[in-house]
XYZ file of C-alpha atoms in Angstrom:
413
model
C -72.161 -41.345 -139.334
C -69.525 -43.420 -141.001
C -66.041 -42.010 -140.419
C -64.750 -43.307 -143.756
C -67.114 -40.996 -145.758
C -65.170 -37.970 -144.379
C -62.257 -38.746 -146.700
C -64.194 -37.463 -149.660
C -64.639 -33.991 -148.134
C -62.581 -30.818 -148.043
C -62.185 -28.723 -144.916
C -65.322 -26.611 -145.385
C -67.342 -29.618 -146.254
C -66.077 -31.432 -143.168
C -67.246 -28.585 -140.955
C -70.647 -28.716 -142.518
C -70.894 -32.516 -142.385
C -70.275 -32.835 -138.653
C -72.006 -29.565 -137.684
C -68.866 -27.858 -136.370
C -68.316 -24.231 -135.904
C -66.295 -22.252 -138.429
C -63.522 -21.532 -135.925
C -62.519 -25.212 -136.385
C -61.308 -24.633 -139.873
C -57.686 -25.390 -138.964
C -58.673 -28.635 -137.355
C -60.754 -29.514 -140.441
C -57.798 -28.698 -142.678
C -55.531 -31.074 -140.785
C -58.058 -33.812 -141.058
C -58.573 -33.207 -144.737
C -54.835 -33.432 -145.250
C -54.146 -36.575 -143.185
C -57.354 -38.464 -144.082
C -59.255 -40.932 -141.928
C -56.955 -43.939 -141.525
C -57.534 -47.326 -143.235
C -55.875 -50.732 -143.076
C -52.975 -49.409 -145.248
C -52.219 -46.447 -142.882
C -48.785 -46.743 -141.219
C -49.842 -46.215 -137.705
C -52.906 -48.517 -137.897
C -51.500 -51.427 -139.902
C -51.517 -53.729 -136.866
C -54.959 -52.701 -135.716
C -58.429 -53.568 -137.182
C -59.291 -49.960 -138.021
C -61.713 -50.984 -140.787
C -64.093 -52.294 -138.195
C -64.212 -48.859 -136.725
C -64.394 -46.446 -139.709
C -67.060 -48.455 -141.613
C -69.567 -48.653 -138.787
C -72.642 -46.468 -139.324
C -73.201 -45.064 -135.807
C -75.261 -42.423 -134.077
C -72.973 -39.540 -132.872
C -73.011 -38.817 -129.157
C -70.901 -35.944 -127.931
C -70.557 -33.664 -124.910
C -73.770 -31.911 -123.827
C -73.731 -28.405 -122.308
C -75.702 -29.307 -119.219
C -75.473 -28.429 -115.479
C -73.784 -30.975 -113.261
C -73.593 -31.838 -109.570
C -70.498 -30.890 -107.494
C -69.156 -32.986 -104.642
C -66.811 -35.695 -103.630
C -63.370 -36.544 -104.967
C -64.286 -37.768 -108.451
C -65.075 -36.367 -111.900
C -67.769 -38.573 -113.438
C -68.217 -38.384 -117.285
C -71.107 -40.320 -118.847
C -71.115 -40.713 -122.651
C -68.867 -37.612 -122.910
C -70.997 -35.373 -120.605
C -70.084 -34.302 -117.055
C -72.428 -35.838 -114.487
C -70.564 -34.838 -111.374
C -67.460 -32.777 -110.638
C -65.255 -33.063 -107.604
C -65.337 -30.434 -104.889
C -61.630 -30.017 -104.342
C -59.820 -26.822 -103.647
C -57.397 -26.090 -106.536
C -59.534 -27.697 -109.338
C -61.800 -25.821 -111.740
C -63.941 -27.768 -114.248
C -65.927 -26.182 -117.005
C -67.148 -26.642 -120.579
C -65.184 -24.535 -123.048
C -64.174 -23.915 -126.560
C -60.580 -25.072 -127.285
C -57.991 -23.490 -129.551
C -54.798 -25.214 -128.295
C -55.006 -28.123 -130.640
C -51.641 -29.667 -131.626
C -50.779 -28.404 -135.165
C -48.580 -31.371 -136.031
C -50.155 -34.454 -134.659
C -49.582 -37.704 -136.554
C -53.032 -39.127 -135.980
C -55.969 -38.054 -138.135
C -58.436 -39.410 -135.528
C -57.061 -36.794 -133.070
C -58.389 -34.160 -135.397
C -61.614 -36.003 -136.123
C -62.375 -36.263 -132.444
C -61.743 -32.520 -131.949
C -63.871 -31.614 -134.979
C -66.828 -33.612 -133.874
C -66.716 -32.532 -130.221
C -68.932 -29.494 -129.686
C -67.309 -28.427 -126.387
C -64.220 -29.532 -124.451
C -64.227 -30.538 -120.773
C -61.588 -28.107 -119.426
C -59.820 -28.917 -116.115
C -57.570 -26.289 -114.578
C -55.334 -27.404 -111.607
C -53.826 -24.580 -109.546
C -52.808 -26.488 -106.331
C -51.458 -29.911 -105.289
C -54.356 -32.292 -105.887
C -55.262 -36.038 -106.167
C -58.450 -37.043 -107.810
C -60.239 -39.592 -110.023
C -61.866 -39.458 -113.407
C -64.580 -42.086 -113.968
C -65.845 -42.779 -117.556
C -69.225 -44.411 -117.915
C -70.583 -45.532 -121.356
C -74.228 -46.382 -121.803
C -75.092 -45.738 -125.437
C -75.342 -48.737 -127.800
C -74.424 -48.542 -131.492
C -73.010 -45.054 -131.066
C -69.854 -43.050 -131.838
C -69.229 -41.546 -128.466
C -66.911 -38.590 -129.081
C -65.471 -36.120 -126.501
C -62.335 -34.257 -125.465
C -60.808 -33.421 -122.096
C -58.242 -30.667 -121.730
C -56.131 -30.483 -118.555
C -53.992 -27.496 -117.591
C -51.519 -28.158 -114.772
C -50.273 -24.857 -113.356
C -46.678 -24.193 -112.506
C -45.107 -25.520 -109.308
C -47.941 -27.921 -108.535
C -48.080 -31.702 -108.005
C -51.004 -33.644 -109.365
C -52.126 -37.275 -109.328
C -55.022 -38.283 -111.637
C -56.431 -41.788 -111.792
C -58.978 -42.766 -114.436
C -61.261 -45.822 -114.627
C -63.937 -47.072 -116.993
C -67.393 -48.677 -116.565
C -69.466 -49.993 -119.421
C -71.583 -52.942 -120.507
C -72.355 -51.932 -124.042
C -71.625 -53.377 -127.492
C -71.316 -52.132 -131.031
C -70.160 -48.694 -130.003
C -66.931 -46.811 -130.688
C -65.455 -44.404 -128.158
C -63.358 -41.735 -129.927
C -61.936 -39.481 -127.235
C -58.761 -38.179 -125.671
C -56.771 -35.742 -123.630
C -54.827 -32.586 -124.279
C -52.613 -32.184 -121.265
C -50.347 -29.194 -120.616
C -47.912 -29.561 -117.738
C -46.547 -26.090 -116.928
C -42.968 -25.250 -115.828
C -41.818 -26.997 -112.635
C -45.009 -28.953 -112.308
C -45.437 -32.683 -111.708
C -48.151 -34.906 -112.996
C -48.756 -38.584 -112.429
C -51.545 -39.857 -114.804
C -52.828 -43.424 -114.336
C -55.187 -45.143 -116.782
C -56.851 -48.457 -115.682
C -59.183 -50.008 -118.261
C -60.702 -53.459 -118.595
C -62.536 -54.382 -121.829
C -64.913 -57.254 -121.639
C -65.559 -59.681 -124.525
C -67.467 -58.003 -127.393
C -67.249 -54.666 -125.669
C -67.122 -51.170 -127.189
C -63.982 -50.284 -129.128
C -62.081 -47.382 -127.495
C -59.634 -45.283 -129.505
C -58.051 -42.598 -127.263
C -55.886 -40.132 -129.209
C -53.971 -37.777 -126.928
C -51.453 -34.897 -126.947
C -49.241 -34.041 -124.006
C -46.988 -30.990 -123.684
C -44.419 -31.067 -120.848
C -42.839 -27.651 -120.283
C -39.413 -26.779 -118.981
C -38.313 -28.547 -115.738
C -41.705 -30.329 -115.514
C -42.289 -34.089 -115.135
C -45.121 -36.286 -116.417
C -45.415 -39.896 -115.369
C -47.882 -41.831 -117.560
C -49.017 -45.325 -116.458
C -51.488 -47.245 -118.629
C -53.013 -50.610 -117.724
C -55.156 -52.187 -120.387
C -56.744 -55.601 -119.758
C -58.422 -56.334 -123.081
C -60.926 -58.958 -124.247
C -61.925 -56.565 -127.048
C -60.163 -54.355 -129.614
C -58.779 -51.058 -128.316
C -56.014 -48.573 -129.014
C -54.169 -45.978 -126.952
C -52.468 -43.256 -129.035
C -50.347 -40.332 -127.763
C -47.927 -37.751 -128.828
C -45.783 -35.945 -126.220
C -43.505 -32.930 -126.636
C -40.709 -32.283 -124.167
C -39.027 -28.928 -123.574
C -35.871 -27.945 -121.699
C -35.076 -30.252 -118.805
C -38.530 -31.893 -119.119
C -38.995 -35.459 -117.972
C -41.421 -38.036 -119.328
C -41.807 -41.556 -117.970
C -44.249 -44.009 -119.505
C -45.132 -47.476 -118.257
C -47.561 -49.663 -120.143
C -49.023 -53.019 -119.016
C -51.153 -54.839 -121.629
C -52.997 -58.123 -121.156
C -54.839 -59.452 -124.130
C -57.209 -62.405 -124.453
C -59.278 -63.811 -127.287
C -59.090 -62.948 -131.051
C -58.442 -59.274 -130.548
C -55.950 -56.484 -131.262
C -54.981 -53.915 -128.705
C -52.000 -51.781 -127.626
C -50.174 -48.491 -127.851
C -49.083 -46.234 -130.655
C -46.903 -43.242 -129.621
C -44.517 -40.501 -130.527
C -42.207 -38.922 -127.988
C -40.612 -35.679 -129.383
C -37.628 -34.125 -127.677
C -37.604 -30.402 -128.495
C -35.751 -28.839 -125.575
C -32.249 -29.385 -124.282
C -31.458 -31.961 -121.642
C -34.894 -33.501 -121.730
C -35.373 -37.114 -120.697
C -37.767 -39.863 -121.551
C -38.081 -43.509 -120.534
C -40.795 -45.707 -121.985
C -41.307 -49.337 -120.879
C -43.965 -51.730 -122.136
C -44.908 -55.131 -120.707
C -47.279 -57.286 -122.760
C -48.970 -60.533 -121.854
C -50.770 -62.172 -124.787
C -53.197 -65.049 -124.607
C -55.093 -67.177 -127.168
C -55.001 -65.636 -130.715
C -54.698 -62.012 -129.524
C -52.328 -59.394 -131.022
C -50.461 -56.857 -128.870
C -49.280 -53.552 -130.371
C -46.326 -51.500 -129.433
C -45.529 -49.098 -132.258
C -43.528 -46.371 -130.522
C -41.265 -43.662 -131.902
C -38.785 -41.391 -130.099
C -37.789 -38.337 -132.179
C -34.851 -36.158 -131.035
C -34.890 -32.846 -132.891
C -31.772 -30.838 -133.720
C -32.507 -28.452 -130.837
C -32.601 -31.116 -128.192
C -28.945 -31.224 -127.133
C -28.149 -33.448 -124.126
C -31.247 -35.647 -124.529
C -31.548 -38.994 -122.713
C -34.158 -41.301 -124.352
C -34.742 -44.921 -123.591
C -37.433 -47.321 -124.795
C -38.088 -51.045 -124.220
C -40.774 -53.615 -124.782
C -41.133 -57.115 -123.350
C -43.825 -59.595 -124.259
C -44.935 -63.045 -123.048
C -46.836 -65.202 -125.443
C -48.996 -67.645 -123.488
C -50.356 -69.486 -126.550
C -48.891 -70.345 -130.002
C -51.555 -68.233 -131.706
C -50.630 -65.007 -129.820
C -48.586 -62.398 -131.726
C -46.663 -59.291 -130.638
C -46.285 -56.422 -133.093
C -43.411 -54.578 -131.445
C -41.710 -51.705 -133.200
C -39.592 -49.414 -130.962
C -37.998 -46.705 -133.073
C -35.452 -43.907 -132.717
C -35.307 -40.862 -135.077
C -32.275 -38.821 -134.173
C -30.976 -35.474 -135.626
C -28.046 -34.781 -133.218
C -25.017 -36.504 -131.912
C -24.965 -35.207 -128.342
C -27.393 -37.553 -126.618
C -27.893 -40.812 -124.741
C -30.414 -43.165 -126.422
C -31.401 -46.859 -126.549
C -34.313 -49.025 -127.554
C -35.103 -52.767 -127.498
C -37.691 -55.421 -127.740
C -37.998 -58.991 -126.389
C -40.686 -61.533 -127.125
C -40.826 -65.006 -125.653
C -42.668 -67.651 -123.654
C -42.540 -68.569 -119.979
C -39.238 -70.289 -119.251
C -39.738 -74.023 -118.809
C -36.682 -74.157 -116.515
C -38.290 -71.591 -114.209
C -41.485 -73.602 -114.144
C -39.624 -76.750 -113.380
C -37.714 -74.967 -110.560
C -40.986 -73.870 -108.932
C -42.761 -77.214 -109.471
C -39.760 -78.978 -107.873
C -40.557 -76.921 -104.747
C -44.007 -78.516 -104.648
C -45.912 -75.819 -106.453
C -48.531 -76.954 -108.981
C -47.914 -76.038 -112.610
C -50.994 -73.845 -112.794
C -49.914 -71.924 -109.663
C -46.318 -71.654 -110.937
C -47.453 -70.065 -114.186
C -49.532 -67.589 -112.183
C -46.608 -66.671 -110.051
C -44.396 -65.932 -113.064
C -47.093 -63.946 -114.856
C -47.959 -61.946 -111.677
C -44.273 -61.178 -111.078
C -43.921 -59.884 -114.656
C -46.972 -57.749 -114.300
C -45.991 -56.439 -110.886
C -42.891 -54.853 -112.374
C -45.253 -52.437 -114.177
C -47.830 -52.012 -111.397
C -45.299 -51.126 -108.791
C -44.592 -47.975 -110.817
C -47.829 -46.533 -109.389
C -46.837 -44.629 -106.257
C -50.309 -44.286 -104.790
C -51.049 -47.512 -102.927
C -54.846 -47.280 -103.125
C -54.723 -46.882 -106.980
C -52.117 -49.606 -107.302
C -54.382 -51.984 -105.334
C -57.240 -51.384 -107.777
C -54.951 -52.319 -110.617
C -53.638 -55.362 -108.822
C -57.206 -56.630 -108.390
C -58.330 -55.821 -111.983
C -55.326 -57.579 -113.490
C -55.888 -60.711 -111.450
C -59.532 -60.751 -112.431
C -58.668 -60.271 -116.110
C -55.927 -62.949 -115.995
C -57.627 -65.760 -114.042
C -61.001 -64.499 -112.912
C -60.407 -63.780 -109.279
C -58.154 -61.640 -107.118
C -55.589 -62.671 -104.581
C -54.239 -59.299 -103.597
C -51.754 -60.316 -100.906
C -50.084 -62.800 -103.264
C -49.914 -60.223 -106.039
C -48.291 -57.589 -103.855
C -45.508 -59.836 -102.661
C -44.921 -61.770 -105.985
C -42.157 -59.717 -107.596
C -38.998 -61.798 -107.283
C -39.272 -63.893 -110.340
C -38.587 -61.316 -113.032
C -35.350 -62.806 -114.225
C -37.040 -66.192 -114.860
C -39.847 -64.931 -117.005
C -38.504 -65.074 -120.567
C -36.368 -67.707 -122.221
C -32.911 -66.592 -123.196
């Protein structure tokens, strides 16, 4: 399948083309209206989307097969459940899905839902902590699947996801629909390393945070290959959403985050912070919108992006945005892009530290400001190690954990 050919089809033809059931007519209608994105599409103008939509790939999607149960980890291979955790308070099943967002900005969100035959449905009814491991094995494939997570009221959940793959020429089109019920708390941690010439992941997500609920989203993307993380979140009365993004890019690639945070309820709060470290000729992307609707009285919304360019060929496409329809709120946004401060390097070198080690200290301190947002120490340690491996090929965990006092010296004034 080539995704770009879907633009010539109406809703009924889309259903027939991808072999979807007729109950997905609304999803198909949204896709037919928005159209598969191209290089001129607003949300994809910084990303090489043409390399995705013009690939002729075999479609691989979720299979309705039996799976093992045991341990503390959900293992998904090429979109199909291989093993589910045996944890009290978690129910995992394959299901049809009708709670699709009816106003998502991303056409690929609807394309992913249309192609997926079944959704991996996770219902959480008690306080839990578990992992989701994604494994990809199919070459030259469009691997499409959806995961829906329902967090019941008055529960506290921690979910950590990781990725394993050694494949090329494939595209992973997937994502989450997450519903955080009233008075619930969710910490969701994504840790992904993309090797050189790896698969291209595009994760298009929708999050709904209900009244008095909190969602903390922490994404860590260490990329030597193209990839994009997309999400829309809706916040209701007194809801809280905190997002931390750490991006490290290397090589001639484009990667980053495209997002919309929509304040619907009164006194909702959001805080989004992105830290980007760009090497060689890579491009980092932070295209983020906060929309405050006219019903969201008392909103507090803050957004900030900082980027370090390690080479002259690196480029940061940073576009923090506010769209506000009321006066009674607290809001701010900002963006800073620069290089390592030569004065800070000189200071460290004057203390007998080699230049290469001084640079590492400053970079690790910058990254640590994001990593320390992860409250679970075991998951934070995984991220420490993966970042160090991505940045300079080995891990010095003890140094990384204590190197956090140089933040003010990172960027030039």
